C-alpha positions as protocol buffer text, in pm:
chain_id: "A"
residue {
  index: 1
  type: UNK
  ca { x: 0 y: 0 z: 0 }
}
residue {
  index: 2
  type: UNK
  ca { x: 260 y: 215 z: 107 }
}
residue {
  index: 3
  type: UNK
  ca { x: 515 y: 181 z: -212 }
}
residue {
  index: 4
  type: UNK
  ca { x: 192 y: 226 z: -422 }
}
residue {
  index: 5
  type: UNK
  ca { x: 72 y: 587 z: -245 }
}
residue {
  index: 6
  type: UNK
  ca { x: 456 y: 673 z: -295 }
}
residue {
  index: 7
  type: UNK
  ca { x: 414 y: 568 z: -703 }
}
residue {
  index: 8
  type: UNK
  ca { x: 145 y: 751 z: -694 }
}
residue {
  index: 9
  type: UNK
  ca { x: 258 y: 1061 z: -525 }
}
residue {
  index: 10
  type: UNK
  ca { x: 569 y: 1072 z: -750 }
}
residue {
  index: 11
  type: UNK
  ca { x: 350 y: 1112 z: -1070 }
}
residue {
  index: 12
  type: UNK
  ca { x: 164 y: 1384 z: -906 }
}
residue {
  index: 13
  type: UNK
  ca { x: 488 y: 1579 z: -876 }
}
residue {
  index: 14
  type: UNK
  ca { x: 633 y: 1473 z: -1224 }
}
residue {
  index: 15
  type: UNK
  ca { x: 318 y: 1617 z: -1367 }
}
residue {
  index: 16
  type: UNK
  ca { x: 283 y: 1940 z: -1166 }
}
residue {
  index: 17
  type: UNK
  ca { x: 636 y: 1958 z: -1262 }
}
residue {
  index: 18
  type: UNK
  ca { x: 614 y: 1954 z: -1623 }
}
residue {
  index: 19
  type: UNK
  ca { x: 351 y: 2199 z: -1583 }
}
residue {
  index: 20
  type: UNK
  ca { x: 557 y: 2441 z: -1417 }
}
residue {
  index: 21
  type: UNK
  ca { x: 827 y: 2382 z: -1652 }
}
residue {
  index: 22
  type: UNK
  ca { x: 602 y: 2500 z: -1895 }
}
residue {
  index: 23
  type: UNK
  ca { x: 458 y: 2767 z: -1746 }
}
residue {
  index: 24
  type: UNK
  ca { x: 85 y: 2640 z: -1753 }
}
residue {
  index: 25
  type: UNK
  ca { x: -165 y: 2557 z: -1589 }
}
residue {
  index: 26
  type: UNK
  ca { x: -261 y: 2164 z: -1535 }
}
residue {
  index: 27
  type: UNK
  ca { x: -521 y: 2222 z: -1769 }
}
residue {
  index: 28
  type: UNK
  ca { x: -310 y: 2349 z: -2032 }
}
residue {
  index: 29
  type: UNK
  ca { x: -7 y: 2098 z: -1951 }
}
residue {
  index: 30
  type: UNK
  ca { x: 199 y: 2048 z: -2244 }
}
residue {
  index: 31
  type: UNK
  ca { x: 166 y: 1649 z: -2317 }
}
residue {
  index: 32
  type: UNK
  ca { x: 307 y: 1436 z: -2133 }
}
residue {
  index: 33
  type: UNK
  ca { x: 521 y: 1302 z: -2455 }
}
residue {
  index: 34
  type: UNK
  ca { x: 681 y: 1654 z: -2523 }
}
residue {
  index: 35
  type: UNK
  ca { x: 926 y: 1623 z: -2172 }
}
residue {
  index: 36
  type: UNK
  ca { x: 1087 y: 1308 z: -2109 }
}
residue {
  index: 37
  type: UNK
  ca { x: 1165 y: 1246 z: -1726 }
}
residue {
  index: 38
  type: UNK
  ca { x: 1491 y: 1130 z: -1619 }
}
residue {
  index: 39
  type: UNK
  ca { x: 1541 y: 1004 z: -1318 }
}
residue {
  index: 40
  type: UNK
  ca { x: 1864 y: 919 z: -1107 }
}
residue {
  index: 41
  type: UNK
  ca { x: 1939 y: 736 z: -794 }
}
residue {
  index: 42
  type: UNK
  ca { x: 2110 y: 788 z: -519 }
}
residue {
  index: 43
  type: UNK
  ca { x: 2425 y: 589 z: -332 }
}
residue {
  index: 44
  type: UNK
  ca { x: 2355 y: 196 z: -274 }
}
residue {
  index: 45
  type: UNK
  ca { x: 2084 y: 176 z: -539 }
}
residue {
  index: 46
  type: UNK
  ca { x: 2076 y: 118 z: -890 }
}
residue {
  index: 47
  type: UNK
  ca { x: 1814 y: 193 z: -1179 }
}
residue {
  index: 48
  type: UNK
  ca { x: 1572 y: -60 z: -1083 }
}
residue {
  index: 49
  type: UNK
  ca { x: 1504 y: 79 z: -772 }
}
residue {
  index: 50
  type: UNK
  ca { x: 1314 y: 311 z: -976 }
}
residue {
  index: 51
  type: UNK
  ca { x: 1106 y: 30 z: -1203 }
}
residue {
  index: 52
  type: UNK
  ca { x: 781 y: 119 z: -1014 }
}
residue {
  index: 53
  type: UNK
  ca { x: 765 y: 473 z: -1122 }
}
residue {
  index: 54
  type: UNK
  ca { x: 888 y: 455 z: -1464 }
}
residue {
  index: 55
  type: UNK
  ca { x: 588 y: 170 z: -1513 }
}
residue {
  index: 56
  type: UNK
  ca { x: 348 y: 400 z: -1351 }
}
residue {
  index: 57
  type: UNK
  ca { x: 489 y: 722 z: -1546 }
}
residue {
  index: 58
  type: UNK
  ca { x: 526 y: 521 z: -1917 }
}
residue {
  index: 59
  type: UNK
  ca { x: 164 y: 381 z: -1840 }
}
residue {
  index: 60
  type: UNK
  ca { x: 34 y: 776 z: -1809 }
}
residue {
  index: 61
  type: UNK
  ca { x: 239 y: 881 z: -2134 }
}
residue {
  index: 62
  type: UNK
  ca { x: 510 y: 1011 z: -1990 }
}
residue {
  index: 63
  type: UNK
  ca { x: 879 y: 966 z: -2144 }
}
residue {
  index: 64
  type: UNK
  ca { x: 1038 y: 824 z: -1849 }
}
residue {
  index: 65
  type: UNK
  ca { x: 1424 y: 649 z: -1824 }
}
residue {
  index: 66
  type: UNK
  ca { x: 1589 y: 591 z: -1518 }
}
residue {
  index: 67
  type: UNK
  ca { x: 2014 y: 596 z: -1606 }
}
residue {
  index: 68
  type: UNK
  ca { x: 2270 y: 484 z: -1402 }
}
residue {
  index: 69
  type: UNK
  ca { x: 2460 y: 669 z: -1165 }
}
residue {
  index: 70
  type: UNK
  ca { x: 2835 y: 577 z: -1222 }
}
residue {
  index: 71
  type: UNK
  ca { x: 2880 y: 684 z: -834 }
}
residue {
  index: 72
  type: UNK
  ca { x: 3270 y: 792 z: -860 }
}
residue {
  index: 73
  type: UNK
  ca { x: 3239 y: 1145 z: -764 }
}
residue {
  index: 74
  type: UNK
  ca { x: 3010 y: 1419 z: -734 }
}
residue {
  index: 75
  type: UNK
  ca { x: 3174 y: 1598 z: -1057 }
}
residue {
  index: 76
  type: UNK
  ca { x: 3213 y: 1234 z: -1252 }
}
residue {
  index: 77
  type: UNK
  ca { x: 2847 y: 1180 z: -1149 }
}
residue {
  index: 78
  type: UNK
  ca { x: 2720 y: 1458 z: -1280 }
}
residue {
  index: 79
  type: UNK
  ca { x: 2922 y: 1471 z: -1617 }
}
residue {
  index: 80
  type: UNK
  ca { x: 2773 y: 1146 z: -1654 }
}
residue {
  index: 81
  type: UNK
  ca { x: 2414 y: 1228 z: -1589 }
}
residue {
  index: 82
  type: UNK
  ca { x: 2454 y: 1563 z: -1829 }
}
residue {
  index: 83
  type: UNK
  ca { x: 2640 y: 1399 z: -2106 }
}
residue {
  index: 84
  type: UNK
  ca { x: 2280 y: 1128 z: -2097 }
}
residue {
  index: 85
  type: UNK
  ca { x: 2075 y: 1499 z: -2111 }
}
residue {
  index: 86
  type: UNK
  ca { x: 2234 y: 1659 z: -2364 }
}
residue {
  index: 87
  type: UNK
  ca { x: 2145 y: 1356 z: -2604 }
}
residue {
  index: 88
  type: UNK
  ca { x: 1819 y: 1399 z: -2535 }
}
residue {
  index: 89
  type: UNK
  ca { x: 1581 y: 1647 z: -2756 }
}
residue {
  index: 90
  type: UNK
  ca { x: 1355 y: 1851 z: -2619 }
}
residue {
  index: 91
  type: UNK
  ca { x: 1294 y: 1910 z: -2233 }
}
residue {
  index: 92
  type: UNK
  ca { x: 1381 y: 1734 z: -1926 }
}
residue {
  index: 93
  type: UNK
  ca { x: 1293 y: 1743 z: -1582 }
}
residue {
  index: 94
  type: UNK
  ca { x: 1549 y: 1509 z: -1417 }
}
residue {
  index: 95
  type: UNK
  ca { x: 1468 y: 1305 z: -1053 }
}
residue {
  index: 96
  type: UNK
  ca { x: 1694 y: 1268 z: -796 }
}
residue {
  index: 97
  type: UNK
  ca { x: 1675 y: 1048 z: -490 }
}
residue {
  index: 98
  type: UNK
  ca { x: 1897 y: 1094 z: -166 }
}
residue {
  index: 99
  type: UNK
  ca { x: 2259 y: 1198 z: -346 }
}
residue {
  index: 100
  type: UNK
  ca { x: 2095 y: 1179 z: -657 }
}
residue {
  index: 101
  type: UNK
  ca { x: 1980 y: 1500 z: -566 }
}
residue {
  index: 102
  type: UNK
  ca { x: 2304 y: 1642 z: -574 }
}
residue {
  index: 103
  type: UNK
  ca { x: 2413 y: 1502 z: -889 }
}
residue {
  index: 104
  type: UNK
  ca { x: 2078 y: 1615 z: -1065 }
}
residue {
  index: 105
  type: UNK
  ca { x: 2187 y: 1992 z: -932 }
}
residue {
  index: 106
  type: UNK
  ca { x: 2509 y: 1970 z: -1051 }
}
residue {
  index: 107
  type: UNK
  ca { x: 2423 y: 1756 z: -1411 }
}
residue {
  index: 108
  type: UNK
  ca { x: 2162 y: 2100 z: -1476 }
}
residue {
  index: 109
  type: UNK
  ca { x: 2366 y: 2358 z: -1422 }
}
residue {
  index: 110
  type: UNK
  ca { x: 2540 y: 2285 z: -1753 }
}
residue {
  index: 111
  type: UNK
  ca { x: 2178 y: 2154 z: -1933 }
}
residue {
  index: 112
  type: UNK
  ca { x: 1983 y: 2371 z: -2089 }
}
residue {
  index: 113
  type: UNK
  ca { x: 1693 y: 2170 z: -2165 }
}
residue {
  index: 114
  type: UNK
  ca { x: 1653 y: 2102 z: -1830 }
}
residue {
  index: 115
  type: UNK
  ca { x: 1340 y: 2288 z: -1724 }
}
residue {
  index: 116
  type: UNK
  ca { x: 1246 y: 2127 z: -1383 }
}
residue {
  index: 117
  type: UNK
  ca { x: 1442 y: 1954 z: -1083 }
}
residue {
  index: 118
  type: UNK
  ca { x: 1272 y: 1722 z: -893 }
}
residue {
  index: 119
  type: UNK
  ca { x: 1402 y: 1565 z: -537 }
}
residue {
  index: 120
  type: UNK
  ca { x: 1300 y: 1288 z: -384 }
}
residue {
  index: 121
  type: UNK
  ca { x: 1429 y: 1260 z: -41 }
}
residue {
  index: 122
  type: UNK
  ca { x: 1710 y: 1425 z: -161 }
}
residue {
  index: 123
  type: UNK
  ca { x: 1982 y: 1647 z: -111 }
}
residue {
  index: 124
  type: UNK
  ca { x: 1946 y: 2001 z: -298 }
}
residue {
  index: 125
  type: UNK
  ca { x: 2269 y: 2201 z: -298 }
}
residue {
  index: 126
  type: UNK
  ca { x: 2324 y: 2490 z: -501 }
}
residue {
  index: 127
  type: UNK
  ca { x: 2570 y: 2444 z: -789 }
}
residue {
  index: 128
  type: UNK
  ca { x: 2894 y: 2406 z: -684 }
}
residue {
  index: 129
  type: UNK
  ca { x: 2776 y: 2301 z: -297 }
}
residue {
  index: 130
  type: UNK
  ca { x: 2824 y: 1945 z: -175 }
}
residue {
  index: 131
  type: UNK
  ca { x: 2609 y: 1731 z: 32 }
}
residue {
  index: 132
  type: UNK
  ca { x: 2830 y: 1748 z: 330 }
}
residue {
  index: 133
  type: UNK
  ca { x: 2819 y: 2152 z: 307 }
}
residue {
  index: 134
  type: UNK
  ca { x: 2458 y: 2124 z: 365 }
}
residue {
  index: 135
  type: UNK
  ca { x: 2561 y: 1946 z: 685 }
}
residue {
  index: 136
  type: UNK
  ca { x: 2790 y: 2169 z: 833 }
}
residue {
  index: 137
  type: UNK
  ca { x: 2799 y: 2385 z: 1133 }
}
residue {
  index: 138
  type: UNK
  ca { x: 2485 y: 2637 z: 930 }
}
residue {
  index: 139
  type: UNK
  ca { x: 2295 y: 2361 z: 823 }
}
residue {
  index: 140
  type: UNK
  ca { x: 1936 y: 2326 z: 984 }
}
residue {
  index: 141
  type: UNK
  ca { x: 2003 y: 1991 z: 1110 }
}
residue {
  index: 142
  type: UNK
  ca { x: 2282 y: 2117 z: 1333 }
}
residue {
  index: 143
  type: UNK
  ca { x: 2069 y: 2422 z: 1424 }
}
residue {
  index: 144
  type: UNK
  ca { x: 1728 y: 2305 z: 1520 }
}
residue {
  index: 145
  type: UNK
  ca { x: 1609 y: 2070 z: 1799 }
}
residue {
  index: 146
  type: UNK
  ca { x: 1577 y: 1739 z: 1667 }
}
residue {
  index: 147
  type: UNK
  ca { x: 1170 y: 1755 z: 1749 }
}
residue {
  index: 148
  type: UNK
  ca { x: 1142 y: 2076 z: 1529 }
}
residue {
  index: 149
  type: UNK
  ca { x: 1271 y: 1870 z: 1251 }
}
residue {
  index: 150
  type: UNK
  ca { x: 1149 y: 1503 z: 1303 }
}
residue {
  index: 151
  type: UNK
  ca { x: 772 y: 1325 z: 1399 }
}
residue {
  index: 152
  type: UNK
  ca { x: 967 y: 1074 z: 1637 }
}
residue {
  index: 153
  type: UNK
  ca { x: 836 y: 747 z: 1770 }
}
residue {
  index: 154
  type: UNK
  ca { x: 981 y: 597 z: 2127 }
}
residue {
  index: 155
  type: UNK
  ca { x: 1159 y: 293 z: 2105 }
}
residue {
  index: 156
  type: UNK
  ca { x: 915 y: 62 z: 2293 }
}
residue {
  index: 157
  type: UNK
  ca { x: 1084 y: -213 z: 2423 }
}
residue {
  index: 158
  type: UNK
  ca { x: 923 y: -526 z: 2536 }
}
residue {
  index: 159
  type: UNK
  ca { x: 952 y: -630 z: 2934 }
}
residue {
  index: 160
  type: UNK
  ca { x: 1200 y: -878 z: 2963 }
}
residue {
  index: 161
  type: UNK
  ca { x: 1128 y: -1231 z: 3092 }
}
């Protein structure tokens, strides 16, 4: 149930995302076969960990292809990801999960045809930033009180016998 709402979800947001790359409204979306979506995963993953949404994307008309992420470097990552964008016409919006994130940031900053980023679960760092700048000493995670920024749930251990 869960892994389906999650599909689900991520072809709401690859649709309002095409939209916005467009600049219209969901009513005046440009099809769904005029962007293709490109999506990327993060560290200890691989393209299939993406199968569900590309069969749920494809099904809804979407161009969707999820590429492999060499996972060298941030910079060999991203070269990687670009080079696969630049030999694609037309738009993209590209998907990142977790460090995918990062390499999605990087991989648009030299891709024009890039019109939307979208990250799931993932790290967002301005071009040129790395994931372990986001956190440093500034970053929210070291600012905030861990119950601003999580829904926690005690550990409830069982009485022992």
């Amino acid at each position: 149930m869960k892994n389906r709402y999650g599909r689900a979800l991520l072809a709401v947001f690859a649709a309002t995302a095409v939209a916005f790359a467009f600049g219209a409204t969901p009513s005046h979306a440009a099809p769904p076969s005029a962007v293709t979506i490109v999506m990327v995963h993060g560290a200890w993953a691989d393209t299939s960990s993406w199968d569900g949404e590309i069969a749920v994307l494809q099904a809804k008309g979407y161009r969707a292809r999820a590429i492999a992420n060499p996972l060298r470097n941030l910079s060999t990552d991203a070269g990687s990801v670009a080079s696969f964008v630049h030999s694609v016409d037309g738009p993209v919006v590209l998907v990142g999960h977790s460090y995918g994130g990062s390499v999605i940031s990087e991989a648009a900053a030299s891709s024009p045809n890039v019109k939307a980023l979208v990250f799931v679960d993932g790290y967002g760092p301005a071009p040129g930033e790395s994931a372990s700048d986001l956190n440093g000493a500034g970053s929210v995670l070291k600012t905030h009180p861990d119950n601003e920024l999580f829904d926690t749930v005690p550990l409830q251990r069982p009485p022992r016998q």
